[in-house]
């Protein structure tokens, strides 16, 4: 009997969802709650897959290019930019009235060698400013928000204030963050400027330590007049650590809002790390969204990807043929209740 029920929940129910009516999309429902919803998208799928395009058009009010704006992708050699892929994604968004996030300017990964070969801090400042002028400048008025810095706190590196010992930090100290935000603001004064971070989601000591260091950094930046206006909570969650998502995340969002920042869930996905059922994965989505939407109301939620890759253990809202899965329906059902909790 138990087996029959499990078979129904895990196989029959999802298949029936594939044919279910979906006249109201998640994007439309979220928008009516004042929240943007969307996905990280990639150039190849967007260009070549009609079904993928249709999902974005129907479901998303905001998208973010997955890799196409990262430094090594867009600016692979000195003075040589490759805007072809990001242009395609951003043109698609503009044409379809979908907002775009820019991800990311300064990150410790995906830095080309011609940059890390620089040993003179002044020369590096010039390169950072040039890069920002060219990349943010090109999409001025088209990209609503930028991840100006990504993943800058990393206490295991044992640097003052928990800062990550990245190339940028080694060369310029904490000031690299100021430089990037100031130039970003100068280049596009209307863009919302984000610091995006992972590992701040859990009711654990290490996550609490990270959150404290993040808040302290934001306060220092604000005290120095750095134009930071948003904080992105990446939200790569697993079926194990969803159990540690609770009131601390709720309070953290309050703290960020008190500092006057927009708060986005920027990279939500759920990894099945302990072989739980599809239903339990969808309930993990539900639990996460109920916490971040409930009383604090984040301003946007983006899922990190559209299709769940066949061999991946990380689950998003569609299967690899573009059919809805259970997660889609749990996510969709969570949004209409946002206002009831406020
Ligand atoms: C970080 C980055 C993303 C992506 C993921 C890996 O979260 O911000 O751009 O590279 O790692 O999926």
Coordinates of N, CA and C and ligand atoms in Angstrom, one line a residue, residues 65-67 70 103-104 107-110 147 150-151 196-198 234 236 266-267 269 304, ligand 1:
X65 N 21.8 36.7 -16.6 CA 22.7 35.8 -17.3 C 23.6 35.0 -16.4
X66 N 23.7 33.7 -16.6 CA 24.4 32.8 -15.6 C 25.9 33.1 -15.6
X67 N 26.5 33.1 -16.8 CA 28.0 33.3 -16.8 C 28.4 34.5 -17.8
X70 N 30.3 37.5 -16.6 CA 31.5 37.4 -15.7 C 32.7 37.9 -16.4
X103 N 25.4 40.1 -13.4 CA 26.1 39.2 -12.5 C 27.4 38.8 -13.2
X104 N 28.5 39.2 -12.8 CA 28.9 40.0 -11.6 C 30.2 40.8 -12.0
X107 N 34.6 39.3 -8.5 CA 34.5 38.0 -7.9 C 35.8 37.4 -7.8
X108 N 36.1 36.5 -6.8 CA 37.4 35.9 -6.7 C 37.7 34.9 -7.8
X109 N 36.7 34.5 -8.5 CA 36.8 33.5 -9.6 C 36.7 34.1 -11.0
X110 N 37.1 33.4 -12.0 CA 36.9 33.9 -13.4 C 37.5 35.2 -13.6
X147 N 25.4 42.9 -9.5 CA 26.2 42.3 -8.4 C 27.6 42.9 -8.5
X150 N 30.8 39.9 -5.4 CA 30.3 38.6 -5.2 C 31.2 37.9 -4.2
X151 N 30.6 37.4 -3.1 CA 31.3 36.5 -2.2 C 32.6 37.1 -1.6
X196 N 26.5 40.4 -3.3 CA 25.9 39.1 -3.4 C 26.7 38.1 -2.6
X197 N 26.0 37.3 -1.8 CA 26.8 36.4 -0.9 C 26.2 35.0 -0.7
X198 N 26.9 34.0 -0.4 CA 26.4 32.7 0.0 C 26.7 32.4 1.4
X234 N 22.3 34.3 -1.9 CA 22.4 33.3 -3.1 C 21.4 32.2 -2.9
X236 N 21.8 28.7 -2.4 CA 22.0 27.3 -2.8 C 21.8 26.4 -1.6
X266 N 18.9 35.5 -4.9 CA 19.5 35.6 -6.3 C 19.8 34.3 -7.0
X267 N 20.0 33.2 -6.2 CA 20.5 31.9 -6.9 C 19.8 30.7 -6.3
X269 N 18.4 27.3 -5.5 CA 18.2 25.9 -6.1 C 18.3 24.9 -4.9
X304 N 18.1 29.4 -9.8 CA 19.4 29.4 -10.5 C 19.3 28.3 -11.6
Ligands
LIG1 C1 28.4 31.1 -7.2 C2 28.3 32.2 -8.3 C3 27.4 31.8 -9.4 C4 27.7 30.3 -9.9 C5 27.7 29.4 -8.7 C6 28.0 28.0 -9.0 O1 27.2 31.0 -6.5 O2 27.7 33.4 -7.8 O3 27.6 32.6 -10.5 O4 29.0 30.3 -10.5 O5 28.6 29.9 -7.7 O6 26.9 27.4 -9.5

